[in-house]
Amino acid sequence: MAEKLGIMVCGHGSRNQNAAREFAVIAEGLKARNPDLPVEYGYLEFCNPVISAGLDSLREKGVTRVLAVPGMLFAAGHAKNDIPSVLNTYQAQNPGMVINYGRELGIDLKMIRAAGDRIQAAVDEANEQLGFVDKHDTLLMVVGRGSSDPDANSNATKVMRMLWEGMGFGWGETCYSGVTFPLVEPGLTHAAKLGYKRIIVFPYFLFTGVLVKRIYSYTDEVAARHPDIQFVKASYLNDHPLVLDAFQDRVREILEGAAVMNCQMCKYREQVLGFEADIGQPQESHHHHVEGIGGGLEDCPCKGDCDASCRDQAFCLKHGLPWTPVHSHADPAPLQPAFDYGASTTLGGKYGHLLNASPDAGLEAVMNAPSSGKAHVHEHGPDCGCGHDHSHDHHGHEHHDHTHDHGDHSHGHNHHHDHGHSHTHAPYPHADHPLGPKSMKKT
């Protein structure tokens, strides 16, 4: 039977409905660039359709090989663990479909140019409305997402440096919206002390959402304390044509077998200073409990432009809204383990992020292989999508204990999943940093 290709864009998801609409535009842009291929999209959490629903749609259209690209700027937990886990599980349950996983957008000259356009537009508007300020008197603050992966965090700093040097600003700084340090408020407070007349705040984000709104809110707070400084809020990347071109490049890389992640700096594979406890952590999704639950509350005053106020119990009581912890595991719907690869099976093959077994063994043969009943190892090849070894016991454990990093806070969860495996993820080692999540005001 002839191979039929399809494209799957895998996103994170947001409670903010505007963010979901903007993500859908990316899928439409890829459809325009690939008129002969079916294109679908899906989310890890909060939004519909979920990733598996998008894959179902491709399968119903007769697709036998999926080119799956992560809608992520950098490769941290979502790109290395959550999305591959969902795709692995789906492929194991649908052996007639092969899923090839591409790499994140990463450090890319098209992305840098798109970011430069957004920043320059903000500079031009500020010069027109507020009066001209020389770039040498301007500080550029690039705000990254922030994660528990130091390689991804360092990429945000590299983006900032390339923009700073490329555009000729007087100074450049990086801060983050959550998890790591410095966060936005302490980062901008520090920047305000450096003596620049104008500070450009640029969220290096693909789409709007709760975190972008929070970045702008903190910018307003710091600006109110420093009326002598112009604080200018640049737009995020959104559907800039060069962003769409970069997504198209990631699809083409899969076809050419050139989709290779930066395994040399991966904390799951190498001894990254301060993150030694993460080596060999299992590859699994942490989003099964919030898959497809929808965005913000229907009757929320935000009208779909969610700023996360509905996560606050007092806010919900004030507006007559139901309140439950967003990341509650009260009724978990766990992903089943994909399948036991056996101790010597290697993920990889001709394509850097091929999600089925080694090129020497078909998926059916791997799935039918007898289980040893012991802990098993997933030894990922040097060009694998996540690039880390997995050693974990899938037998005889009901208790599941792990910690999540979500946005600006960490959740420690103890919950019982009777799906036969036990994982404990190392906490972010600097969660108590004075410029990190602890610096956020509690309201």
XYZ file of C-alpha atoms in Angstrom:
443
model
C 0.000 0.000 0.000
C 1.309 3.438 -0.923
C 2.416 5.648 1.957
C 0.149 8.610 2.706
C 1.665 11.545 4.584
C -0.038 13.892 7.027
C 1.152 16.719 9.290
C 0.357 16.993 13.003
C 1.128 20.186 14.949
C 1.393 19.440 18.685
C 0.739 22.354 21.039
C 0.716 22.891 24.771
C -2.733 24.434 25.177
C -3.987 27.394 27.192
C -6.983 28.439 29.246
C -6.980 31.590 27.115
C -9.245 31.082 24.101
C -7.417 33.759 22.111
C -4.223 31.717 22.450
C -6.012 28.639 21.133
C -7.288 30.588 18.140
C -3.806 31.902 17.383
C -2.345 28.401 17.527
C -4.960 27.218 15.039
C -3.719 29.903 12.632
C -0.327 28.152 12.553
C -2.010 24.955 11.393
C -3.859 26.918 8.718
C -0.552 28.426 7.607
C 0.955 24.963 7.209
C -2.104 23.866 5.241
C -1.501 26.728 2.815
C 2.139 25.670 2.448
C 1.238 21.984 2.014
C -1.982 21.950 -0.031
C -1.627 18.274 -0.944
C -1.271 17.021 2.647
C -3.859 16.833 5.438
C -2.834 18.994 8.419
C -4.260 18.664 11.936
C -3.364 20.062 15.352
C -3.949 19.182 18.992
C -3.016 20.162 22.540
C -1.514 18.583 25.639
C -3.857 20.335 28.047
C -6.768 22.726 28.597
C -7.794 22.982 24.929
C -9.594 20.819 22.435
C -8.812 19.024 20.229
C -6.290 16.978 22.177
C -3.343 15.513 20.275
C -4.885 12.054 20.023
C -8.027 13.552 18.437
C -5.924 15.224 15.757
C -4.180 11.915 15.094
C -7.570 10.195 14.881
C -8.594 12.673 12.203
C -5.445 11.984 10.186
C -5.959 8.232 10.504
C -9.570 8.568 9.316
C -8.245 10.383 6.240
C -6.069 7.390 5.416
C -2.756 8.806 6.657
C -0.185 6.086 7.313
C 2.811 8.272 8.186
C 2.514 11.337 10.397
C 5.048 14.164 10.407
C 4.562 15.517 13.936
C 6.088 18.875 14.854
C 6.078 20.335 18.379
C 4.649 23.843 18.594
C 7.417 24.764 21.014
C 10.131 27.402 20.871
C 12.665 25.362 22.861
C 13.062 21.740 23.918
C 12.262 21.282 27.589
C 9.923 18.839 29.316
C 6.985 19.284 26.938
C 9.012 18.642 23.778
C 11.266 15.964 25.299
C 8.780 14.053 27.451
C 5.104 14.978 27.280
C 4.518 15.073 23.528
C 6.699 12.026 22.691
C 4.902 10.049 25.406
C 1.500 10.855 23.892
C 2.731 10.019 20.383
C 4.405 6.789 21.524
C 1.204 5.688 23.220
C -0.942 6.486 20.198
C 1.347 4.669 17.790
C 1.437 1.598 20.025
C -2.355 1.538 19.989
C -2.495 2.083 16.206
C 0.199 -0.139 14.660
C -0.844 0.752 11.116
C 0.436 4.306 11.567
C 4.049 5.494 11.757
C 4.714 8.768 13.582
C 7.929 10.702 12.924
C 8.613 13.450 15.460
C 10.410 16.653 14.474
C 12.409 19.053 16.573
C 11.437 22.289 18.273
C 11.799 25.679 16.558
C 14.968 26.319 18.577
C 17.687 28.861 17.819
C 16.800 29.738 14.250
C 17.704 32.780 12.162
C 14.169 33.046 10.814
C 12.860 33.187 14.384
C 15.454 35.830 15.306
C 14.406 37.971 12.351
C 10.731 37.581 13.244
C 11.511 38.657 16.808
C 13.499 41.606 15.476
C 10.505 42.733 13.424
C 8.226 42.672 16.481
C 10.741 44.645 18.541
C 11.394 47.192 15.789
C 7.656 47.759 15.372
C 7.428 48.552 19.096
C 10.416 50.912 18.869
C 8.930 52.742 15.877
C 5.559 53.149 17.587
C 7.171 54.396 20.808
C 9.311 56.911 18.915
C 6.212 58.227 17.184
C 3.968 58.400 20.243
C 6.408 59.093 23.091
C 9.282 60.847 21.365
C 12.521 59.578 19.886
C 14.935 57.672 22.133
C 18.238 56.453 20.737
C 18.772 52.688 20.816
C 21.960 53.274 22.794
C 19.736 54.688 25.542
C 17.422 51.674 25.368
C 17.555 48.391 27.269
C 16.069 45.269 25.671
C 14.422 42.817 28.075
C 13.634 39.470 26.458
C 11.207 37.392 28.523
C 11.485 33.637 28.053
C 8.956 31.059 29.133
C 11.186 29.559 31.806
C 11.477 25.856 32.544
C 13.285 23.363 34.751
C 15.612 22.588 31.816
C 18.768 24.759 31.883
C 19.473 24.175 28.187
C 16.101 25.649 27.202
C 16.592 28.582 29.585
C 20.022 29.304 28.132
C 18.523 29.399 24.632
C 16.370 32.357 25.673
C 19.539 34.157 26.728
C 21.171 33.394 23.377
C 18.138 34.782 21.548
C 18.429 37.944 23.644
C 22.133 38.324 22.841
C 21.569 37.916 19.098
C 18.783 40.516 19.184
C 20.794 42.896 21.385
C 23.889 42.716 19.224
C 21.982 42.573 15.945
C 19.821 45.614 16.686
C 22.381 47.663 18.614
C 20.569 48.354 21.875
C 22.511 49.910 24.724
C 22.007 46.884 26.973
C 20.216 43.540 27.035
C 18.770 41.377 29.800
C 16.783 38.150 30.058
C 14.101 37.189 32.549
C 11.455 34.463 32.645
C 7.733 34.127 33.181
C 8.004 31.194 35.570
C 9.825 28.215 37.126
C 13.374 29.601 36.947
C 15.001 32.950 37.747
C 14.954 35.887 37.502
C 11.221 36.300 37.051
C 9.714 39.334 35.336
C 9.169 41.645 38.304
C 12.651 41.273 39.875
C 14.219 41.275 36.410
C 12.599 44.563 35.429
C 13.268 46.066 38.858
C 16.953 45.329 38.356
C 16.898 46.686 34.793
C 15.349 49.944 35.977
C 18.456 50.599 38.095
C 20.807 50.582 35.100
C 20.057 54.130 33.979
C 18.430 53.622 30.564
C 15.740 55.979 29.294
C 13.633 53.245 27.711
C 13.096 49.541 28.404
C 11.610 47.372 25.653
C 9.859 44.307 27.114
C 9.605 41.555 24.506
C 7.864 38.267 25.392
C 9.610 35.597 23.324
C 6.373 33.633 23.067
C 4.517 32.208 20.099
C 1.031 33.150 21.263
C -0.901 35.213 23.774
C -2.242 33.629 26.936
C -2.144 33.772 30.699
C 1.635 34.171 30.884
C 1.896 36.943 28.277
C -0.849 38.869 30.054
C 1.037 38.391 33.316
C 4.267 39.691 31.727
C 2.505 42.857 30.590
C 0.860 43.246 34.005
C 4.200 43.085 35.833
C 5.623 45.546 33.314
C 2.869 48.008 34.226
C 3.568 47.522 37.936
C 7.283 48.235 37.603
C 6.630 51.142 35.210
C 4.362 52.775 37.800
C 7.288 52.786 40.232
C 9.628 54.371 37.658
C 7.737 57.153 35.845
C 11.009 58.598 34.522
C 11.602 55.497 32.334
C 9.634 54.578 29.211
C 8.474 50.962 29.455
C 7.418 49.727 26.014
C 5.587 46.417 25.594
C 6.472 44.703 22.306
C 4.177 42.125 20.761
C 4.921 38.394 20.923
C 5.777 36.418 17.758
C 2.306 35.149 16.766
C 1.810 34.241 13.080
C 4.736 36.189 11.644
C 5.446 34.756 8.159
C 8.973 33.780 9.190
C 7.582 31.774 12.116
C 5.414 29.845 9.669
C 8.457 29.359 7.440
C 10.373 27.920 10.412
C 7.554 25.446 11.100
C 7.665 24.423 7.447
C 11.420 23.865 7.771
C 10.798 21.499 10.698
C 8.394 19.454 8.579
C 10.929 19.261 5.754
C 13.664 18.181 8.189
C 11.613 15.132 9.160
C 11.286 14.104 5.519
C 15.018 14.598 4.975
C 15.991 12.728 8.149
C 17.688 15.833 9.541
C 15.564 16.441 12.657
C 18.174 16.146 15.410
C 17.866 17.510 18.941
C 20.757 18.880 20.982
C 21.448 15.755 23.029
C 24.919 16.980 24.042
C 23.333 19.507 26.425
C 20.368 17.392 27.521
C 20.021 17.059 31.292
C 18.416 13.620 30.872
C 21.445 12.305 28.987
C 24.502 14.174 30.272
C 25.718 15.386 33.665
C 24.617 19.004 33.474
C 26.014 20.979 36.401
C 23.430 21.119 39.183
C 20.987 18.775 37.413
C 22.739 15.431 37.873
C 19.619 13.915 39.484
C 17.718 14.194 36.178
C 19.888 11.728 34.243
C 17.844 8.743 33.062
C 14.463 10.088 34.138
C 11.558 8.243 32.478
C 9.837 9.697 29.451
C 6.187 10.238 30.348
C 3.441 12.808 30.007
C 2.391 14.901 33.009
C -0.720 16.297 31.338
C -3.126 13.367 31.234
C -5.180 14.841 34.085
C -5.948 18.073 32.190
C -6.273 16.762 28.637
C -9.257 18.295 26.887
C -10.816 19.914 29.953
C -11.395 23.141 28.034
C -10.152 26.640 28.689
C -11.382 29.187 31.205
C -14.748 29.016 32.949
C -17.729 29.758 30.713
C -19.210 32.561 32.838
C -15.888 34.140 33.809
C -15.689 37.947 33.424
C -12.600 37.441 31.230
C -14.859 36.430 28.298
C -12.280 33.917 27.112
C -9.243 36.208 27.397
C -8.126 34.312 30.494
C -5.578 35.802 32.886
C -5.796 32.894 35.385
C -7.925 34.821 37.898
C -10.347 31.880 37.871
C -7.635 29.806 39.566
C -8.108 31.908 42.703
C -10.739 30.653 45.133
C -11.696 34.139 46.356
C -12.213 35.347 42.770
C -14.491 32.407 41.995
C -16.550 32.960 45.134
C -16.899 36.671 44.327
C -18.207 35.981 40.815
C -20.248 32.875 41.622
C -17.932 30.550 39.695
C -17.096 26.935 40.535
C -13.607 26.518 41.936
C -11.382 23.470 41.926
C -7.575 23.277 41.884
C -6.547 23.439 38.225
C -4.139 20.529 38.459
C -6.261 18.308 40.654
C -5.606 14.601 40.334
C -8.875 13.689 41.979
C -10.062 11.816 38.897
C -6.955 10.982 36.878
C -7.173 9.549 33.385
C -3.692 8.097 33.020
C -2.006 7.297 29.767
C -1.220 3.638 29.518
C 2.441 2.726 29.028
C 3.102 2.559 25.309
C 4.771 -0.846 25.228
C 7.754 -2.707 26.596
C 10.583 -2.235 24.132
C 12.813 -4.729 25.867
C 16.262 -4.072 27.254
C 18.081 -3.784 23.935
C 15.586 -2.008 21.681
C 16.698 1.358 20.320
C 14.452 4.224 19.301
C 15.737 6.050 16.281
C 16.531 4.701 12.855
C 16.691 6.578 9.575
C 14.725 9.528 10.944
C 16.014 11.361 13.966
C 12.734 11.231 15.888
C 11.169 8.013 14.631
C 8.837 6.813 17.350
C 8.519 3.174 16.407
C 11.087 0.514 17.256
C 14.459 0.003 15.640
C 14.629 -0.263 11.836
C 15.409 -3.960 12.221
C 12.219 -4.845 14.080
C 8.655 -4.001 13.121
C 6.275 -2.488 15.632
C 4.120 -5.611 15.715
C 7.129 -7.783 16.526
C 8.153 -5.469 19.332
C 4.654 -5.330 20.784
C 4.362 -9.115 20.719
C 7.726 -9.679 22.369
C 7.407 -11.378 25.777
C 7.842 -9.135 28.785
C 10.673 -9.984 31.135
C 8.681 -8.894 34.173
C 11.649 -6.778 35.273
C 12.689 -3.188 35.051
C 13.512 -2.265 31.456
C 15.681 0.278 29.756
C 14.830 2.428 26.756
C 18.195 3.140 25.187
C 17.659 6.047 22.828
C 19.971 6.386 19.872
C 22.220 9.431 19.463
C 19.726 11.096 17.120
C 16.609 10.389 19.156
C 13.994 13.009 19.916
C 14.411 13.077 23.662
C 17.961 11.772 23.906
C 17.905 10.195 27.347
C 18.013 6.697 28.748
C 14.961 5.462 30.623
C 15.215 2.881 33.388
C 12.013 2.210 35.285
C 9.953 -0.597 36.701
C 6.556 -1.113 35.068
C 5.452 -3.910 37.333
C 3.733 -4.155 40.674
C 3.529 -0.486 41.721
C 0.329 1.458 42.281
C 1.661 4.615 43.909
C 2.688 7.470 41.599
C 4.549 10.370 43.174
C 5.946 13.275 41.181
C 6.374 17.025 41.127
C 5.285 19.302 38.275
C 6.586 22.680 37.231
C 3.687 24.686 35.813
C 4.210 28.309 34.921
C 5.244 30.147 38.030
C 4.657 27.494 40.626
C 5.397 23.886 41.443
C 2.852 21.267 42.379
C 3.762 18.230 44.419
C 1.228 15.471 43.850
C 0.764 12.135 45.516
C -1.891 10.173 43.710
C -2.750 6.563 43.111
C -2.754 5.363 39.522
C -3.208 1.661 39.162
C -1.488 1.551 35.799
C 1.574 -0.345 36.783
C 4.509 2.040 36.957
C 6.198 4.290 39.466
C 8.143 7.430 38.589
C 9.666 10.102 40.766
C 10.924 13.231 39.027
C 13.679 15.297 40.531
C 12.469 18.744 41.667
C 13.907 21.890 40.132
C 17.069 22.433 42.226
C 16.659 26.218 42.519
C 12.948 26.484 43.313
C 13.834 28.510 46.418
C 15.932 31.100 44.558
C 15.046 34.594 45.884
C 14.457 35.912 42.335
C 12.435 32.865 41.253
C 8.875 31.742 42.091
C 9.312 32.697 45.758
C 9.547 36.344 44.674
C 5.987 36.394 43.360
C 3.487 38.299 45.455
C 0.854 36.097 47.025
C -2.630 37.560 46.656
